[in-house]
PDB file of C-alpha atoms and ligand atoms in Angstrom:
ATOM      1  CA  MET A   1      39.024 -24.342  36.575  1.00 87.00           C
ATOM      2  CA  ARG A   2      37.995 -25.673  33.183  1.00 89.00           C
ATOM      3  CA  LYS A   3      40.871 -28.024  32.292  1.00 95.00           C
ATOM      4  CA  ILE A   4      44.614 -28.514  32.593  1.00 97.00           C
ATOM      5  CA  GLU A   5      45.939 -25.945  30.105  1.00 97.00           C
ATOM      6  CA  HIS A   6      49.555 -27.140  30.204  1.00 98.00           C
ATOM      7  CA  LEU A   7      52.247 -28.900  32.160  1.00 98.00           C
ATOM      8  CA  GLY A   8      55.379 -26.728  32.442  1.00 98.00           C
ATOM      9  CA  ILE A   9      58.698 -28.581  32.242  1.00 98.00           C
ATOM     10  CA  ALA A  10      62.017 -26.839  33.050  1.00 98.00           C
ATOM     11  CA  VAL A  11      64.774 -27.767  30.600  1.00 98.00           C
ATOM     12  CA  ALA A  12      68.430 -26.734  30.284  1.00 98.00           C
ATOM     13  CA  ASP A  13      68.574 -26.933  26.471  1.00 98.00           C
ATOM     14  CA  LEU A  14      65.331 -26.202  24.606  1.00 98.00           C
ATOM     15  CA  GLU A  15      66.568 -27.403  21.225  1.00 98.00           C
ATOM     16  CA  LYS A  16      67.692 -30.749  22.639  1.00 98.00           C
ATOM     17  CA  SER A  17      64.454 -31.153  24.602  1.00 98.00           C
ATOM     18  CA  ASN A  18      62.341 -30.228  21.572  1.00 98.00           C
ATOM     19  CA  ALA A  19      63.956 -33.137  19.720  1.00 98.00           C
ATOM     20  CA  LEU A  20      63.476 -35.480  22.691  1.00 98.00           C
ATOM     21  CA  PHE A  21      59.787 -34.610  23.136  1.00 98.00           C
ATOM     22  CA  LYS A  22      59.195 -34.843  19.389  1.00 98.00           C
ATOM     23  CA  LYS A  23      60.464 -38.462  19.592  1.00 98.00           C
ATOM     24  CA  LEU A  24      58.468 -39.123  22.772  1.00 98.00           C
ATOM     25  CA  LEU A  25      55.170 -37.583  21.610  1.00 97.00           C
ATOM     26  CA  GLY A  26      55.449 -38.415  17.909  1.00 97.00           C
ATOM     27  CA  SER A  27      54.867 -34.834  16.759  1.00 97.00           C
ATOM     28  CA  ALA A  28      56.871 -31.600  16.759  1.00 98.00           C
ATOM     29  CA  HIS A  29      56.232 -28.520  18.884  1.00 98.00           C
ATOM     30  CA  TYR A  30      53.815 -26.063  17.248  1.00 97.00           C
ATOM     31  CA  LYS A  31      55.447 -22.860  18.428  1.00 97.00           C
ATOM     32  CA  GLU A  32      58.343 -21.288  20.309  1.00 97.00           C
ATOM     33  CA  GLU A  33      57.919 -18.037  22.190  1.00 97.00           C
ATOM     34  CA  THR A  34      60.167 -15.961  24.456  1.00 97.00           C
ATOM     35  CA  VAL A  35      58.512 -14.196  27.393  1.00 96.00           C
ATOM     36  CA  GLU A  36      61.204 -11.685  28.377  1.00 95.00           C
ATOM     37  CA  GLY A  37      59.288 -10.573  31.471  1.00 93.00           C
ATOM     38  CA  GLU A  38      59.601 -14.088  32.863  1.00 95.00           C
ATOM     39  CA  GLY A  39      63.119 -14.728  31.569  1.00 97.00           C
ATOM     40  CA  VAL A  40      61.942 -17.802  29.668  1.00 98.00           C
ATOM     41  CA  LYS A  41      61.947 -19.214  26.153  1.00 98.00           C
ATOM     42  CA  THR A  42      59.089 -21.678  25.730  1.00 98.00           C
ATOM     43  CA  SER A  43      58.009 -24.279  23.222  1.00 98.00           C
ATOM     44  CA  PHE A  44      54.539 -25.873  23.107  1.00 98.00           C
ATOM     45  CA  PHE A  45      53.373 -29.375  22.157  1.00 98.00           C
ATOM     46  CA  GLN A  46      49.636 -30.030  21.745  1.00 97.00           C
ATOM     47  CA  ILE A  47      48.477 -33.306  23.354  1.00 96.00           C
ATOM     48  CA  GLY A  48      44.747 -33.707  22.835  1.00 95.00           C
ATOM     49  CA  GLU A  49      43.021 -31.035  24.952  1.00 94.00           C
ATOM     50  CA  THR A  50      46.150 -30.079  26.878  1.00 96.00           C
ATOM     51  CA  LYS A  51      49.756 -29.034  26.170  1.00 98.00           C
ATOM     52  CA  ILE A  52      53.303 -29.581  27.255  1.00 98.00           C
ATOM     53  CA  GLU A  53      55.242 -26.324  27.742  1.00 98.00           C
ATOM     54  CA  LEU A  54      59.035 -26.670  27.745  1.00 98.00           C
ATOM     55  CA  LEU A  55      60.820 -23.739  29.416  1.00 98.00           C
ATOM     56  CA  GLU A  56      64.459 -22.693  29.098  1.00 98.00           C
ATOM     57  CA  ALA A  57      65.929 -19.769  31.072  1.00 98.00           C
ATOM     58  CA  THR A  58      66.922 -16.727  28.997  1.00 98.00           C
ATOM     59  CA  ARG A  59      68.861 -15.134  31.838  1.00 97.00           C
ATOM     60  CA  GLU A  60      70.574 -15.975  35.148  1.00 96.00           C
ATOM     61  CA  ASP A  61      67.793 -14.602  37.351  1.00 96.00           C
ATOM     62  CA  SER A  62      65.061 -16.534  35.548  1.00 97.00           C
ATOM     63  CA  PRO A  63      62.853 -18.664  37.869  1.00 98.00           C
ATOM     64  CA  ILE A  64      63.748 -21.579  35.558  1.00 98.00           C
ATOM     65  CA  ALA A  65      67.500 -21.059  36.060  1.00 98.00           C
ATOM     66  CA  LYS A  66      66.983 -20.991  39.846  1.00 98.00           C
ATOM     67  CA  PHE A  67      64.747 -24.061  39.742  1.00 98.00           C
ATOM     68  CA  ILE A  68      67.225 -26.124  37.697  1.00 98.00           C
ATOM     69  CA  SER A  69      70.212 -25.009  39.790  1.00 97.00           C
ATOM     70  CA  LYS A  70      68.401 -25.861  43.046  1.00 97.00           C
ATOM     71  CA  LYS A  71      66.615 -29.030  41.901  1.00 95.00           C
ATOM     72  CA  SER A  72      67.081 -30.351  38.351  1.00 96.00           C
ATOM     73  CA  GLU A  73      65.268 -30.344  35.025  1.00 98.00           C
ATOM     74  CA  GLY A  74      61.727 -31.640  35.338  1.00 98.00           C
ATOM     75  CA  ILE A  75      58.130 -30.735  36.020  1.00 98.00           C
ATOM     76  CA  HIS A  76      58.041 -27.069  37.043  1.00 98.00           C
ATOM     77  CA  HIS A  77      54.324 -26.136  37.207  1.00 98.00           C
ATOM     78  CA  ILE A  78      50.797 -27.103  36.298  1.00 98.00           C
ATOM     79  CA  ALA A  79      48.612 -24.550  34.519  1.00 98.00           C
ATOM     80  CA  PHE A  80      44.809 -24.500  34.617  1.00 98.00           C
ATOM     81  CA  ASP A  81      42.566 -22.830  32.059  1.00 97.00           C
ATOM     82  CA  VAL A  82      40.059 -20.476  33.729  1.00 97.00           C
ATOM     83  CA  GLN A  83      37.062 -18.586  32.322  1.00 96.00           C
ATOM     84  CA  ASP A  84      37.517 -15.398  34.384  1.00 97.00           C
ATOM     85  CA  ILE A  85      40.992 -15.025  35.919  1.00 98.00           C
ATOM     86  CA  TYR A  86      39.981 -12.008  38.045  1.00 97.00           C
ATOM     87  CA  ALA A  87      37.066 -13.881  39.619  1.00 97.00           C
ATOM     88  CA  GLU A  88      39.257 -16.963  40.120  1.00 97.00           C
ATOM     89  CA  VAL A  89      41.943 -14.890  41.913  1.00 98.00           C
ATOM     90  CA  GLU A  90      39.275 -13.494  44.276  1.00 97.00           C
ATOM     91  CA  ARG A  91      37.846 -16.970  44.894  1.00 98.00           C
ATOM     92  CA  LEU A  92      41.254 -18.497  45.601  1.00 98.00           C
ATOM     93  CA  LYS A  93      42.306 -15.580  47.815  1.00 97.00           C
ATOM     94  CA  ASN A  94      39.145 -16.135  49.884  1.00 98.00           C
ATOM     95  CA  GLU A  95      40.020 -19.831  50.052  1.00 98.00           C
ATOM     96  CA  GLY A  96      43.367 -18.855  51.597  1.00 97.00           C
ATOM     97  CA  PHE A  97      45.725 -19.581  48.680  1.00 98.00           C
ATOM     98  CA  GLU A  98      48.822 -17.375  48.297  1.00 98.00           C
ATOM     99  CA  ILE A  99      48.607 -15.403  45.060  1.00 98.00           C
ATOM    100  CA  LEU A 100      52.025 -14.360  43.712  1.00 98.00           C
ATOM    101  CA  ASN A 101      50.729 -11.693  41.299  1.00 97.00           C
ATOM    102  CA  GLU A 102      47.177 -10.507  41.936  1.00 95.00           C
ATOM    103  CA  THR A 103      47.242  -8.531  38.709  1.00 96.00           C
ATOM    104  CA  PRO A 104      47.367 -10.977  35.805  1.00 97.00           C
ATOM    105  CA  LYS A 105      50.465 -10.653  33.611  1.00 96.00           C
ATOM    106  CA  GLU A 106      51.371 -11.477  30.036  1.00 94.00           C
ATOM    107  CA  GLY A 107      51.900 -15.183  29.495  1.00 95.00           C
ATOM    108  CA  ALA A 108      52.956 -17.185  26.455  1.00 94.00           C
ATOM    109  CA  ASP A 109      50.514 -18.499  23.838  1.00 90.00           C
ATOM    110  CA  ASN A 110      48.275 -15.433  24.052  1.00 92.00           C
ATOM    111  CA  LYS A 111      47.304 -15.769  27.727  1.00 96.00           C
ATOM    112  CA  LEU A 112      46.870 -13.718  30.868  1.00 97.00           C
ATOM    113  CA  VAL A 113      48.502 -15.596  33.770  1.00 98.00           C
ATOM    114  CA  VAL A 114      48.593 -15.641  37.582  1.00 98.00           C
ATOM    115  CA  PHE A 115      50.740 -17.866  39.801  1.00 98.00           C
ATOM    116  CA  LEU A 116      50.030 -19.316  43.272  1.00 98.00           C
ATOM    117  CA  HIS A 117      52.901 -19.906  45.684  1.00 98.00           C
ATOM    118  CA  PRO A 118      53.725 -23.643  45.942  1.00 98.00           C
ATOM    119  CA  ARG A 119      53.762 -23.428  49.736  1.00 98.00           C
ATOM    120  CA  SER A 120      49.987 -22.898  49.598  1.00 98.00           C
ATOM    121  CA  THR A 121      49.349 -25.694  47.079  1.00 98.00           C
ATOM    122  CA  ASN A 122      51.030 -28.797  48.494  1.00 98.00           C
ATOM    123  CA  GLY A 123      54.386 -27.903  46.962  1.00 98.00           C
ATOM    124  CA  VAL A 124      53.067 -27.597  43.394  1.00 98.00           C
ATOM    125  CA  LEU A 125      53.565 -24.304  41.541  1.00 98.00           C
ATOM    126  CA  VAL A 126      50.134 -23.533  40.074  1.00 98.00           C
ATOM    127  CA  GLU A 127      49.481 -21.195  37.146  1.00 98.00           C
ATOM    128  CA  LEU A 128      46.083 -19.849  36.109  1.00 98.00           C
ATOM    129  CA  CYS A 129      45.632 -19.042  32.410  1.00 98.00           C
ATOM    130  CA  GLN A 130      42.908 -17.071  30.635  1.00 97.00           C
ATOM    131  CA  GLU A 131      42.726 -16.816  26.825  1.00 94.00           C
ATOM    132  CA  ARG A 132      43.350 -13.183  25.815  1.00 91.00           C
TER     133      ARG A 132
HETATM  134  C1  LIG B 201      54.396 -16.761  31.912  1.00 79.97           C
HETATM  135  C2  LIG B 201      55.106 -17.510  30.829  1.00 79.97           C
HETATM  136  C3  LIG B 201      54.884 -19.016  30.891  1.00 79.97           C
HETATM  137  C4  LIG B 201      53.411 -19.330  30.601  1.00 79.97           C
HETATM  138  O1  LIG B 201      52.938 -20.447  30.871  1.00 79.97           O
HETATM  139  O2  LIG B 201      52.786 -18.448  29.982  1.00 79.97           O
HETATM  140  C5  LIG B 201      55.288 -19.608  32.203  1.00 79.97           C
HETATM  141  O3  LIG B 201      54.780 -20.580  32.706  1.00 79.97           O
HETATM  142  S1  LIG B 201      56.622 -18.811  32.943  1.00 79.97           S
HETATM  143  C6  LIG B 201      57.138 -19.910  34.268  1.00 79.97           C
HETATM  144  C7  LIG B 201      58.235 -19.226  35.044  1.00 79.97           C
HETATM  145  N1  LIG B 201      57.699 -18.193  35.914  1.00 79.97           N
HETATM  146  C8  LIG B 201      57.361 -18.495  37.203  1.00 79.97           C
HETATM  147  O4  LIG B 201      57.585 -19.588  37.697  1.00 79.97           O
HETATM  148  C9  LIG B 201      56.723 -17.352  37.989  1.00 79.97           C
HETATM  149  C10 LIG B 201      56.236 -17.837  39.353  1.00 79.97           C
HETATM  150  N2  LIG B 201      57.357 -18.352  40.126  1.00 79.97           N
HETATM  151  C11 LIG B 201      57.903 -17.580  41.134  1.00 79.97           C
HETATM  152  O5  LIG B 201      57.459 -16.477  41.442  1.00 79.97           O
HETATM  153  C12 LIG B 201      59.079 -18.189  41.880  1.00 79.97           C
HETATM  154  O6  LIG B 201      59.684 -19.175  41.056  1.00 79.97           O
HETATM  155  C13 LIG B 201      58.675 -18.848  43.248  1.00 79.97           C
HETATM  156  C14 LIG B 201      58.070 -17.771  44.160  1.00 79.97           C
HETATM  157  C15 LIG B 201      57.705 -19.986  43.051  1.00 79.97           C
HETATM  158  C16 LIG B 201      59.939 -19.389  43.898  1.00 79.97           C
HETATM  159  O7  LIG B 201      60.888 -18.352  43.873  1.00 79.97           O
HETATM  160  P1  LIG B 201      61.974 -18.174  45.023  1.00 79.97           P
HETATM  161  O8  LIG B 201      62.893 -17.064  44.625  1.00 79.97           O
HETATM  162  O9  LIG B 201      61.280 -18.102  46.335  1.00 79.97           O
HETATM  163  O10 LIG B 201      62.786 -19.514  44.864  1.00 79.97           O
HETATM  164  P2  LIG B 201      63.257 -20.524  45.952  1.00 79.97           P
HETATM  165  O11 LIG B 201      64.103 -21.513  45.249  1.00 79.97           O
HETATM  166  O12 LIG B 201      63.811 -19.783  47.132  1.00 79.97           O
HETATM  167  O13 LIG B 201      61.876 -21.266  46.369  1.00 79.97           O
HETATM  168  C17 LIG B 201      61.194 -21.017  47.559  1.00 79.97           C
HETATM  169  C18 LIG B 201      60.504 -22.334  47.895  1.00 79.97           C
HETATM  170  O14 LIG B 201      59.590 -22.679  46.812  1.00 79.97           O
HETATM  171  C19 LIG B 201      59.991 -23.927  46.247  1.00 79.97           C
HETATM  172  N3  LIG B 201      59.803 -23.849  44.808  1.00 79.97           N
HETATM  173  C20 LIG B 201      60.390 -22.982  43.957  1.00 79.97           C
HETATM  174  N4  LIG B 201      59.967 -23.214  42.697  1.00 79.97           N
HETATM  175  C21 LIG B 201      59.111 -24.258  42.765  1.00 79.97           C
HETATM  176  C22 LIG B 201      58.335 -24.995  41.808  1.00 79.97           C
HETATM  177  N5  LIG B 201      58.379 -24.664  40.516  1.00 79.97           N
HETATM  178  N6  LIG B 201      57.569 -26.015  42.229  1.00 79.97           N
HETATM  179  C23 LIG B 201      57.517 -26.337  43.544  1.00 79.97           C
HETATM  180  N7  LIG B 201      58.215 -25.706  44.542  1.00 79.97           N
HETATM  181  C24 LIG B 201      59.006 -24.676  44.120  1.00 79.97           C
HETATM  182  C25 LIG B 201      61.444 -24.120  46.598  1.00 79.97           C
HETATM  183  O15 LIG B 201      61.760 -25.491  46.623  1.00 79.97           O
HETATM  184  C26 LIG B 201      61.493 -23.500  47.961  1.00 79.97           C
HETATM  185  O16 LIG B 201      60.953 -24.399  48.882  1.00 79.97           O
HETATM  186  P3  LIG B 201      61.786 -24.712  50.221  1.00 79.97           P
HETATM  187  O17 LIG B 201      60.960 -25.733  50.919  1.00 79.97           O
HETATM  188  O18 LIG B 201      61.875 -23.373  50.921  1.00 79.97           O
HETATM  189  O19 LIG B 201      63.126 -25.197  49.743  1.00 79.97           O
HETATM  190 CO1   CO B 202      53.295 -21.992  32.094  1.00 79.97          CO
END
C-alpha cells in the first residue's frame, strides 16, 4: 500500500454535499463521474496527497443506497493506492483477507479497483486502487 488514495463518503444528495464540502475544504470538487457498474455518482476533492470521494446512489440496488438506508450518510470506505493490484490481491488473500472481486473492476478517476469485505478488516470496507 503506497498511500491513502481516498476516503469514500456516502451522501444522499451529491449537489448539496458538494456545496457543503466546498465550504468545509475551501475549494470545489475537481470532477464528477458516474460509475454505472457500481450504481454510484461520485465527486472528488483533492486534499494534499489524498482525496475525498463523495458517493450518491444512482439506483435502488446501489451499495450506497443500501448503506444509507441501513446506517446513515457518512464514511463508507477507505481506499489505498497500490502499485500492482494483482500482486496485492494475492498477498492479501494469503494473509486471509476476504476479497470481494478477485478480478479488478473499473473504478472512478481512471482506476482499477478491488474491495475487501469489511468483516475481514475490522468492520472497515477497504478498496484497493491502481492507476490505469
Ligand atoms: C468503484 C467506484 C468508486 C471508486 O472509488 O472508484 C467506489 O468506491 S464505488 C463504492 C460502492 N461500491 C462498493 O461498496 C462495492 C463493495 N461493496 C459491497 O460489495 C457491499 O456493499 C458489501 C459486501 C460490503 C455489503 O453488501 P451487503 O449486501 O452484504 O450489505 P449488508 O448491508 O447486508 O452488509 C453486510 C454486513 O457488512 C456491513 N457493511 C456493509 N457495508 C459496509 C461498509 N461500507 N462499511 C462497513 N461495514 C459495512 C453491514 O453493516 C453488515 O454487517 P452486519 O454486522 O451483518 O450488520
Ligand atoms: Co472509492
